[in-house]
Short mmCIF file of N, CA, C and O in Angstrom, two decimals:
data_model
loop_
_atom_site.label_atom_id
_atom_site.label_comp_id
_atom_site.label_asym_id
_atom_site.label_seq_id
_atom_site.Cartn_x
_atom_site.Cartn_y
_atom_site.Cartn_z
N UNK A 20 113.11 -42.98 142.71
CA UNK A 20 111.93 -43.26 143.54
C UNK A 20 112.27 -43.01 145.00
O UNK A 20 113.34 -43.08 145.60
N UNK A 21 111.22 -42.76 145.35
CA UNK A 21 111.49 -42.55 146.83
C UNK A 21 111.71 -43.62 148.10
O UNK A 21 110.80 -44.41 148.36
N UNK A 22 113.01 -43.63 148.92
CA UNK A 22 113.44 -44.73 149.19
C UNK A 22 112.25 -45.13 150.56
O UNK A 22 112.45 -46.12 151.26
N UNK A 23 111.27 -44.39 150.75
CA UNK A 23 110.87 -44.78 151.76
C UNK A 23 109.45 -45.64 151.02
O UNK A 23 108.76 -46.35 151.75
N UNK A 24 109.16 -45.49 149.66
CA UNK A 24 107.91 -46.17 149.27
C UNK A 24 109.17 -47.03 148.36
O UNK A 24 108.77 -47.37 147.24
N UNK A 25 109.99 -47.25 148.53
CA UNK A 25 110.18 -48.17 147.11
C UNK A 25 110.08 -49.98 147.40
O UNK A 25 110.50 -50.83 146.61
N UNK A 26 109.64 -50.16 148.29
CA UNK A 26 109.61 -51.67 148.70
C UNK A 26 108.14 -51.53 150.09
O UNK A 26 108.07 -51.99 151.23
N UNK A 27 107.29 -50.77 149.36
CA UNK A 27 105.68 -50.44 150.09
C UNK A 27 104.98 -52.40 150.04
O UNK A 27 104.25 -52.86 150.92
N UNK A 28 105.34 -52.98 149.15
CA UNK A 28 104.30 -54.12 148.91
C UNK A 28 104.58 -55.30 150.32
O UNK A 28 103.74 -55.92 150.97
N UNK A 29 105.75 -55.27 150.42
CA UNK A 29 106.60 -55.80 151.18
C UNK A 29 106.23 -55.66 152.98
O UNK A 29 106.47 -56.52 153.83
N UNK A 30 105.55 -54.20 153.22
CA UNK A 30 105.36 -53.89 154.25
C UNK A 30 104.15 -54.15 154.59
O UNK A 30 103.25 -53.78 153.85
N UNK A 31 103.76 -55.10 156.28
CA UNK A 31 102.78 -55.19 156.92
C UNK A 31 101.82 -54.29 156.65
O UNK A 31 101.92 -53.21 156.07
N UNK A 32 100.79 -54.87 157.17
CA UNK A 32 99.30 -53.49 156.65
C UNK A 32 99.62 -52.55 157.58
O UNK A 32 99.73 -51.41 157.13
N UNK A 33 99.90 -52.76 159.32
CA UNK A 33 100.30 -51.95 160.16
C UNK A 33 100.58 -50.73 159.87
O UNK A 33 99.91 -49.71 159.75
N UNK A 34 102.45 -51.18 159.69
CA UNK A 34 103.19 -50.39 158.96
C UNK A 34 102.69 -49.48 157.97
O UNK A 34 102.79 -48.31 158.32
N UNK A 35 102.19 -49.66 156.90
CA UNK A 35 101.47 -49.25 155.43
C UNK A 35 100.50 -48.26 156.25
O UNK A 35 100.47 -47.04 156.09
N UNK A 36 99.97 -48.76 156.87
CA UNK A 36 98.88 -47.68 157.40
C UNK A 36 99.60 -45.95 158.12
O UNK A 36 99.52 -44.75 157.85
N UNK A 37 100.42 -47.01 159.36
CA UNK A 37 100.98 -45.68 159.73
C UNK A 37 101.64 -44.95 158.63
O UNK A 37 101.30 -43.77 158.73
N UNK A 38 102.84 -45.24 157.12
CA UNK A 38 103.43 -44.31 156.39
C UNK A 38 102.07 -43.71 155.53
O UNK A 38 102.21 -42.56 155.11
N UNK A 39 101.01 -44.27 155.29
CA UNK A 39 99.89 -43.60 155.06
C UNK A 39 99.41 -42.36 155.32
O UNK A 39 99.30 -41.41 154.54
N UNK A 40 99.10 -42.45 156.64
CA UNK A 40 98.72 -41.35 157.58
C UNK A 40 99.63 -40.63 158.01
O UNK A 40 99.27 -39.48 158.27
N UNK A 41 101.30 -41.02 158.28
CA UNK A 41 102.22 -39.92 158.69
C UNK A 41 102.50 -38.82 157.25
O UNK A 41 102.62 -37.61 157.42
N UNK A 42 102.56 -39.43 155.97
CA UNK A 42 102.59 -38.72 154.75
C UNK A 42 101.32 -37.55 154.54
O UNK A 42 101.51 -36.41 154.11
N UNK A 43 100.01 -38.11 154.94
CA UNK A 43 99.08 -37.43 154.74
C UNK A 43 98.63 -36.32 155.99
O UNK A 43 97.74 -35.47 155.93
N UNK A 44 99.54 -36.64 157.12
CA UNK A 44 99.87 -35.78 158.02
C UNK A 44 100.84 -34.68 157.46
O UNK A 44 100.92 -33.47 157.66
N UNK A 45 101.41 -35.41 156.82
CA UNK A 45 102.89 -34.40 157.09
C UNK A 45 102.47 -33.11 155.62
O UNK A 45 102.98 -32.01 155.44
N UNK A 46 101.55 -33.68 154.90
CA UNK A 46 100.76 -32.97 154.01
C UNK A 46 100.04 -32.19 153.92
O UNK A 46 99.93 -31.60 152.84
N UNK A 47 99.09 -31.81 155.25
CA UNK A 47 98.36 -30.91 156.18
C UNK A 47 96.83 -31.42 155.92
O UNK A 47 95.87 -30.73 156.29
N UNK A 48 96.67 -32.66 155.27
CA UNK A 48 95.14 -33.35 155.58
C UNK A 48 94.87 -33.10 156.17
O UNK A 48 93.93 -32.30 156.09
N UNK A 49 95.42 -33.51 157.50
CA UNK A 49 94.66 -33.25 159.05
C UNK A 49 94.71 -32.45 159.49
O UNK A 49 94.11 -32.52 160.57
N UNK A 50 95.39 -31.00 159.22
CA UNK A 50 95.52 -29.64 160.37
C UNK A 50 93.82 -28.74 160.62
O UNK A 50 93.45 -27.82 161.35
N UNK A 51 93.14 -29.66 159.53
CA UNK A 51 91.52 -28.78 160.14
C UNK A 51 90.93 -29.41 161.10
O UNK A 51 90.25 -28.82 161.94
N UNK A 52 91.13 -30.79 161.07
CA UNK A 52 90.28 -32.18 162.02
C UNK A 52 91.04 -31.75 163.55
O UNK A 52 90.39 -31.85 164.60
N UNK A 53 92.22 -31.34 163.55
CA UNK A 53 92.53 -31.65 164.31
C UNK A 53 92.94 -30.09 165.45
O UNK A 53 93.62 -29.97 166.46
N UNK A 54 92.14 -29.14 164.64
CA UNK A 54 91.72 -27.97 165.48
C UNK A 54 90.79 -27.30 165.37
O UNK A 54 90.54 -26.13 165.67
N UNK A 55 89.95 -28.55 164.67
CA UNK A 55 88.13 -27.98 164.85
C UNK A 55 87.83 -28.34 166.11
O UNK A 55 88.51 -29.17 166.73
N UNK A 56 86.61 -27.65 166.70
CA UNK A 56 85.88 -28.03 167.56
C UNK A 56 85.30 -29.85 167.83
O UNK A 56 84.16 -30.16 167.48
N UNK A 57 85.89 -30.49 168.21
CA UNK A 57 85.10 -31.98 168.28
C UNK A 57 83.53 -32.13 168.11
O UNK A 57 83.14 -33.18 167.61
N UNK A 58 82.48 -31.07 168.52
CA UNK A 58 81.46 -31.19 168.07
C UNK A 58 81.09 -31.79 166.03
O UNK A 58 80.10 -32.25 165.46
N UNK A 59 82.70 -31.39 165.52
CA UNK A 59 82.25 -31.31 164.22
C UNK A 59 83.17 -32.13 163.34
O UNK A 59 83.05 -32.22 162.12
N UNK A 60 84.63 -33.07 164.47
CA UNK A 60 84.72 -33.99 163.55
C UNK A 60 84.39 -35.38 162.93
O UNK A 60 85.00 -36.07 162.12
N UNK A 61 82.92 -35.59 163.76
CA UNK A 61 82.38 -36.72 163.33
C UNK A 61 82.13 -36.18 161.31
O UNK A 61 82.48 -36.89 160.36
N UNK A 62 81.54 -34.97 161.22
CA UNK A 62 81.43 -34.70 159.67
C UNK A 62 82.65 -35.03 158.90
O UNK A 62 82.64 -35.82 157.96
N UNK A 63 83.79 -34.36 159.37
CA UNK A 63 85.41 -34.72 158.78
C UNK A 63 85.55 -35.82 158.60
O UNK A 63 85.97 -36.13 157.49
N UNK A 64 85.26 -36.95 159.62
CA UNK A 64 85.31 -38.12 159.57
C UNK A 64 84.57 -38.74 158.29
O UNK A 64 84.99 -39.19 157.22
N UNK A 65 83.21 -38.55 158.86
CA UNK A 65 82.11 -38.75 157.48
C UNK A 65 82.92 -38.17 156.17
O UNK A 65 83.30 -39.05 155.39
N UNK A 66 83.17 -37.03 155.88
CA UNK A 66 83.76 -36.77 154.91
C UNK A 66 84.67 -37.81 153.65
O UNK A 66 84.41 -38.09 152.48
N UNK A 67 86.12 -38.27 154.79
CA UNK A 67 87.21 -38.61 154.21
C UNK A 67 86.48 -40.15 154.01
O UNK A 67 86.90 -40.81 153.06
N UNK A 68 85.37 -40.78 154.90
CA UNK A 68 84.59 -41.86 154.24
C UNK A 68 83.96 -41.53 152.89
O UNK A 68 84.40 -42.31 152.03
N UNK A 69 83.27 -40.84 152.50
CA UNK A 69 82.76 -40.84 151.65
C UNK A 69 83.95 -40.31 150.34
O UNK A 69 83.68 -40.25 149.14
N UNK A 70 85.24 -39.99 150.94
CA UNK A 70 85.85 -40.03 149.40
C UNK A 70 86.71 -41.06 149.47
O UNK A 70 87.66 -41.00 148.69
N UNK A 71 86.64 -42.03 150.23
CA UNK A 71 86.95 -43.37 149.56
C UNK A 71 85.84 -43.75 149.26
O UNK A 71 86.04 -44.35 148.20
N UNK A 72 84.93 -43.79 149.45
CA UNK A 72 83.67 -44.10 148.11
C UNK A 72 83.79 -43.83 147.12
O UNK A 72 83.62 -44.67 146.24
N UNK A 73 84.23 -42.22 146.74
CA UNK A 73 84.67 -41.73 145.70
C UNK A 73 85.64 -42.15 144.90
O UNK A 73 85.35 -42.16 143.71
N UNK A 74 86.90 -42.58 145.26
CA UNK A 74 88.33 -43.57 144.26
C UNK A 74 87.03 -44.43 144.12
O UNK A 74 86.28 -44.05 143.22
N UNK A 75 86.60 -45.59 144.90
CA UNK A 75 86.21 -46.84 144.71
C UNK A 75 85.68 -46.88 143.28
O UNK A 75 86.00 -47.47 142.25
N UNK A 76 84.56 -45.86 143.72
CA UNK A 76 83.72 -45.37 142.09
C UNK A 76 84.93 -44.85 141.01
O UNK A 76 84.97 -45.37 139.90
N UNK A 77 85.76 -43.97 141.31
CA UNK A 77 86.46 -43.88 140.37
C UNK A 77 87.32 -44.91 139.44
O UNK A 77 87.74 -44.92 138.28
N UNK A 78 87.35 -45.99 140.86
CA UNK A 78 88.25 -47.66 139.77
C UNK A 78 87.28 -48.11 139.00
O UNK A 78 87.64 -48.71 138.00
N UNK A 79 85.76 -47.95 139.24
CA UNK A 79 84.63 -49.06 138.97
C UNK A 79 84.80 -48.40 137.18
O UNK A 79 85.00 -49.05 136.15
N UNK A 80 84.62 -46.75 137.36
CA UNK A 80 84.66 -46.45 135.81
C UNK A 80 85.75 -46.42 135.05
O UNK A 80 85.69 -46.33 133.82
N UNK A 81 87.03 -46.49 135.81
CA UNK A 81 88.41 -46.83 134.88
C UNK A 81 88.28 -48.44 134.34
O UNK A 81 88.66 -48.80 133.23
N UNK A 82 87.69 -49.29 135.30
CA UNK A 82 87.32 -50.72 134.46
C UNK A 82 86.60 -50.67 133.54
O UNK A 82 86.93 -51.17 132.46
N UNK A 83 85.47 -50.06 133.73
CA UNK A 83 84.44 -50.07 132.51
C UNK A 83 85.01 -49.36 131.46
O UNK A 83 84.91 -49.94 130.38
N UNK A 84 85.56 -48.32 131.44
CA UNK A 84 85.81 -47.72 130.03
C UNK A 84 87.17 -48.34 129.61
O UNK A 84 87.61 -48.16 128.47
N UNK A 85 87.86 -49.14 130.60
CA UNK A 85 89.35 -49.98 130.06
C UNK A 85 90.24 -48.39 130.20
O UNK A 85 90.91 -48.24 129.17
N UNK A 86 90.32 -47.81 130.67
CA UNK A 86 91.08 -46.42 130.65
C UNK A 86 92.46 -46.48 130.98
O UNK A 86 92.91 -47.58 131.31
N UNK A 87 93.28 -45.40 130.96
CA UNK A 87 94.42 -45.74 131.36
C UNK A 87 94.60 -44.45 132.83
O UNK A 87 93.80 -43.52 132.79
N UNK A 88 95.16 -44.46 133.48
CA UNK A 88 95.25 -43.21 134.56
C UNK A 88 96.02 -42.12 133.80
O UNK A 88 96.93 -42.27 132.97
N UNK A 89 95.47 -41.00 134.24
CA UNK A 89 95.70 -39.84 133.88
C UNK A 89 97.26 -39.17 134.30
O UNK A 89 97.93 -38.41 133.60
N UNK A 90 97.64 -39.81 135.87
CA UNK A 90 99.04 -38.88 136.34
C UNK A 90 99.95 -40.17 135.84
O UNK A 90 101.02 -39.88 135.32
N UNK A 91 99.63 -41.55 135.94
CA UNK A 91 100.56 -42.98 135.86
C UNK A 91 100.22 -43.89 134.86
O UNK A 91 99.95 -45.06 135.11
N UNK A 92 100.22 -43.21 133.29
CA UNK A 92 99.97 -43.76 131.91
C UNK A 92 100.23 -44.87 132.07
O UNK A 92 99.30 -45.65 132.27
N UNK A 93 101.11 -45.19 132.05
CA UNK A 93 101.56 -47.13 132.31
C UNK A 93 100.69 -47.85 133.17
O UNK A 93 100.79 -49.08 133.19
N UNK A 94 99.79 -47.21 133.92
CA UNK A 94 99.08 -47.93 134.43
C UNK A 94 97.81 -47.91 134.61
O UNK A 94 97.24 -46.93 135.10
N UNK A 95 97.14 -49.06 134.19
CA UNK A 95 95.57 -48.96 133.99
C UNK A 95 94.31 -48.23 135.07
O UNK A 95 93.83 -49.02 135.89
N UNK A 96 93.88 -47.08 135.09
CA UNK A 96 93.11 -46.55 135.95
C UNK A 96 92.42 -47.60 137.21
O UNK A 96 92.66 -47.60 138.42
N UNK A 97 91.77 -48.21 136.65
CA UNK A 97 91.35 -49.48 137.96
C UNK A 97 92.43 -49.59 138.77
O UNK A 97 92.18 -49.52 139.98
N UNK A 98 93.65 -49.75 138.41
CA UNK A 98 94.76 -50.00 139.14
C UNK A 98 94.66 -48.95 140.39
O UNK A 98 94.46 -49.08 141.60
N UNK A 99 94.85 -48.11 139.72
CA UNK A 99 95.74 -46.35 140.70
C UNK A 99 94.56 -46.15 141.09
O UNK A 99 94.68 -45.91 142.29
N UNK A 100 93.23 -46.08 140.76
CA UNK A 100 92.17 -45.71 142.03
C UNK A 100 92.23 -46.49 143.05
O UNK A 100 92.62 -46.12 144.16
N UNK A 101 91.71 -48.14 142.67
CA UNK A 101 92.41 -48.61 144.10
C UNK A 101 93.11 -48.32 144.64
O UNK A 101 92.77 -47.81 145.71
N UNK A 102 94.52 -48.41 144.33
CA UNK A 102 95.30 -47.91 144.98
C UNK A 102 95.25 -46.69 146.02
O UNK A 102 95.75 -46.65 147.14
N UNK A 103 94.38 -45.55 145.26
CA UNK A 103 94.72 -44.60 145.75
C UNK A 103 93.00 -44.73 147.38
O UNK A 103 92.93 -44.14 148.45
N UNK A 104 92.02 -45.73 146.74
CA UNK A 104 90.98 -46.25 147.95
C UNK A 104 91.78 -46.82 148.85
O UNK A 104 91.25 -46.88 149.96
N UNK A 105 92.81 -47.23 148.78
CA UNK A 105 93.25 -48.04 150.03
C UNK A 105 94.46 -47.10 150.84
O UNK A 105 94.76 -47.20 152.03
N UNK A 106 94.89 -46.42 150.09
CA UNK A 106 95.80 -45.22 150.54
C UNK A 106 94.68 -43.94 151.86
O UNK A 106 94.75 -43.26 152.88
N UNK A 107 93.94 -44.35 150.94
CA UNK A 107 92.65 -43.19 152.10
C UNK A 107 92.14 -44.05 153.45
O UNK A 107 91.90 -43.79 154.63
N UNK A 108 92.12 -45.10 152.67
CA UNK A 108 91.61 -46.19 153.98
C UNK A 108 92.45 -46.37 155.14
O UNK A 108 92.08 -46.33 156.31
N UNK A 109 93.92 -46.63 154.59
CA UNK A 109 95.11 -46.68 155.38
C UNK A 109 95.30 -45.52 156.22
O UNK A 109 95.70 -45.67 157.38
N UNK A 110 94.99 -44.18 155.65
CA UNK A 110 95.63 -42.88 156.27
C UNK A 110 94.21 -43.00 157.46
O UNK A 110 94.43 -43.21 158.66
N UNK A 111 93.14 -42.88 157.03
CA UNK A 111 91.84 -43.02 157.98
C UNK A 111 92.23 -43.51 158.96
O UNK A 111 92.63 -42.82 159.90
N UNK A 112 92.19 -45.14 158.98
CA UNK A 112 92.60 -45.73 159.96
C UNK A 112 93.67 -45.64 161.24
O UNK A 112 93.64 -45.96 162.43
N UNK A 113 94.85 -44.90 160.16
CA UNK A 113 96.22 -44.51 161.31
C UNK A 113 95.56 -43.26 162.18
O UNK A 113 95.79 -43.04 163.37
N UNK A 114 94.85 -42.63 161.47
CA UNK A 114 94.35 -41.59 162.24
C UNK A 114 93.80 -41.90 163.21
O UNK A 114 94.15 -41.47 164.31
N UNK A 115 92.94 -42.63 163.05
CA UNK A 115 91.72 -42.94 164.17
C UNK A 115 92.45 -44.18 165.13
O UNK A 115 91.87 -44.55 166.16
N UNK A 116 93.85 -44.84 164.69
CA UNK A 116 94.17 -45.36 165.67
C UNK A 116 93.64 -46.85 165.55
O UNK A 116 93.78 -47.57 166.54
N UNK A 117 93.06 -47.33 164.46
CA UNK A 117 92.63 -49.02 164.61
C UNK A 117 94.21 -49.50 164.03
O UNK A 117 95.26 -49.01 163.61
N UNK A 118 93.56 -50.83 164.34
CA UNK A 118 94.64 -51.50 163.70
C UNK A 118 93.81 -52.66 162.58
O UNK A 118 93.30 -53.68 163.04
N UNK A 119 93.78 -52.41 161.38
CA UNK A 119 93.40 -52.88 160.51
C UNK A 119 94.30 -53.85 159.95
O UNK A 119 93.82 -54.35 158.93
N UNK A 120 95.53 -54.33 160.28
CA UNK A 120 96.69 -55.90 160.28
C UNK A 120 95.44 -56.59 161.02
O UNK A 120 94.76 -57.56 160.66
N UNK A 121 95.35 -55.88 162.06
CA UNK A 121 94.62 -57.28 163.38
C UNK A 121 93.31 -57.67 162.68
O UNK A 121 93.07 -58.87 162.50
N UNK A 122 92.30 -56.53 162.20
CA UNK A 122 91.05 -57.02 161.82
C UNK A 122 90.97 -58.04 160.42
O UNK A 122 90.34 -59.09 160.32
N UNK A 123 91.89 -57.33 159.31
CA UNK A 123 91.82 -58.05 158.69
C UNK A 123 91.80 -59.57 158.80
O UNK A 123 90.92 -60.29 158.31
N UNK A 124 93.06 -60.06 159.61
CA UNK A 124 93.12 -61.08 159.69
C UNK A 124 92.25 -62.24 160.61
O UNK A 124 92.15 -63.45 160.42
N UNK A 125 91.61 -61.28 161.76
CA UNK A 125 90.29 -61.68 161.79
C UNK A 125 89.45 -61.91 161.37
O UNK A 125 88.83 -62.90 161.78
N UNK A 126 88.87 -60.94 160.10
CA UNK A 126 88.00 -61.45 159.47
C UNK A 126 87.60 -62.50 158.57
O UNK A 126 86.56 -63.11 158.35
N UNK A 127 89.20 -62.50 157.96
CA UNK A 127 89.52 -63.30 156.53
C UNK A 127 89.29 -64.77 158.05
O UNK A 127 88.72 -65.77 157.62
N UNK A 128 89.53 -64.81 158.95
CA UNK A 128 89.33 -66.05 159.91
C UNK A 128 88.06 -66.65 159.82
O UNK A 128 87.66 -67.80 159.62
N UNK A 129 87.27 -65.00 160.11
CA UNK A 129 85.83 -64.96 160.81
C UNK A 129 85.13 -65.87 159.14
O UNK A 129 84.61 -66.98 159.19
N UNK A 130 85.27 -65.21 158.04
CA UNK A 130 84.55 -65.62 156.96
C UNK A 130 84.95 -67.21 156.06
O UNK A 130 84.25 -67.81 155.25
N UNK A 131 86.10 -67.50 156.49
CA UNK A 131 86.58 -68.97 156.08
C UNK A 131 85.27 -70.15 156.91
O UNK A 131 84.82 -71.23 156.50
N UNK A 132 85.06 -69.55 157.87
CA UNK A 132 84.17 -70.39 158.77
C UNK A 132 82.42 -70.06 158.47
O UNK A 132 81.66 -70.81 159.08
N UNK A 133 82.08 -69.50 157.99
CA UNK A 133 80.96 -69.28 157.04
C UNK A 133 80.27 -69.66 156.16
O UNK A 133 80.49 -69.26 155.02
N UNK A 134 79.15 -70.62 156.45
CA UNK A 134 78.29 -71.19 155.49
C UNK A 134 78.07 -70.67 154.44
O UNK A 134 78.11 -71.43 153.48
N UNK A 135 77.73 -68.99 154.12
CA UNK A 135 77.09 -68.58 153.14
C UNK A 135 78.51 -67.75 152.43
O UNK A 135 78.43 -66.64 151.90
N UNK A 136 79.98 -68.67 152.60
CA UNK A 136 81.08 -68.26 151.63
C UNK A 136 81.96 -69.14 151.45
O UNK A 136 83.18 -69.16 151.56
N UNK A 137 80.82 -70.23 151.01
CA UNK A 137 81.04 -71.62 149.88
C UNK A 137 80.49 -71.47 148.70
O UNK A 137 79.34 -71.05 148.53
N UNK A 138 81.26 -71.79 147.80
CA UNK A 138 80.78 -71.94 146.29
C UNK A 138 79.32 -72.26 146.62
O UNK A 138 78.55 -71.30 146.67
N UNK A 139 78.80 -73.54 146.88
CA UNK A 139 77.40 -73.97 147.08
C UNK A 139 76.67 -72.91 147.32
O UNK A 139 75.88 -72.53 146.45
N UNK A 140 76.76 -72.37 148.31
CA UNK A 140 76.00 -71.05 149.08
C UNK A 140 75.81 -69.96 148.16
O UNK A 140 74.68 -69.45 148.15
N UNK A 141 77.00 -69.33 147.12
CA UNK A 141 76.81 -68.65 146.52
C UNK A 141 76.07 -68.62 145.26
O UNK A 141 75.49 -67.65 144.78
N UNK A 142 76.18 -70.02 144.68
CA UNK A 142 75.66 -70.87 143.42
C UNK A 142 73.95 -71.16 143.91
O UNK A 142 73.07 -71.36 143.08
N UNK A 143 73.77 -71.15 144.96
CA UNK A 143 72.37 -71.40 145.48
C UNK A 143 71.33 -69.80 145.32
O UNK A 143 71.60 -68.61 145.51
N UNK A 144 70.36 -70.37 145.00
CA UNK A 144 68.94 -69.53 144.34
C UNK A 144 69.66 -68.07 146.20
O UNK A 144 70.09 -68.37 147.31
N UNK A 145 69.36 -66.55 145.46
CA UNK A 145 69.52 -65.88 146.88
C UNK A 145 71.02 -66.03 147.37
O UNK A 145 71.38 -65.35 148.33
N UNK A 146 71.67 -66.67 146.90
CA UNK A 146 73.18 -66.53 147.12
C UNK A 146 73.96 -65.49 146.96
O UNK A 146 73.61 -64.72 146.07
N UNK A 147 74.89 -65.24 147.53
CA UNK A 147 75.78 -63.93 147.68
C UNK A 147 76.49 -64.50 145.98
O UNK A 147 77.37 -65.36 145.89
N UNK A 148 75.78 -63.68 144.61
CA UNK A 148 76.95 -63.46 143.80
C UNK A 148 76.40 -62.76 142.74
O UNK A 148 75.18 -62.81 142.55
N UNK A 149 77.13 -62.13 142.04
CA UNK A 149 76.67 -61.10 140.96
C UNK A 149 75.17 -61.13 140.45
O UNK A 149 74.79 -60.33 139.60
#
């Protein structure tokens, strides 16, 4: 295995993000974004959003059919699409320069303090749940 992913779980989101995006750099993802005309990489942008839509959907139907992944047999498709949604999310982000460590942990702040993400709230008629 490769010694630079073999202890990935372990590493800050930070971190995770930048080996994300330096891999998917070093891969030539980015050599069109990043000598197109700027008029046109808001689309690129749009783009690499909409194919993490795409894994997302791809885990939703590896759950439903119980499947197994196609390149990582041992492991259940739901698994490796996520995986591979948050790998796009990560590389996105390093690109564009957020820091998604900081927000997360903002948010998971912002939503602990939230009326409508209590059991009650959700269990209530109009509640946030399936």
């Amino acid at each position: 295995m490769d010694t630079q992913i073999a202890r990935i779980k372990d590493l800050p989101v930070n971190k995770l993000t930048k080996l994300c995006n330096d891999r998917a750099v070093a891969a030539g993802w980015w050599d069109d974004y990043n000598t197109m005309p700027q008029e046109y990489k808001k689309y690129f942008i749009g783009t690499k959003i909409a194919l993490i839509h795409s894994e997302a959907s791809e885990s939703l139907e590896g759950y439903r059919k119980a499947k197994r992944d196609d390149h990582l047999p041992e492991r259940p498709s739901v698994e490796v699409e996520l995986a591979d949604t948050i790998i796009r999310i990560l590389d996105l982000a390093g690109e564009l320069g957020l820091d998604l460590g900081g927000a997360i942990e903002d948010k998971l702040g912002y939503n602990a303090t939230r009326p409508d993400h209590t059991r009650e709230a959700r269990a209530a008629a109009g509640g946030k749940s399936l």
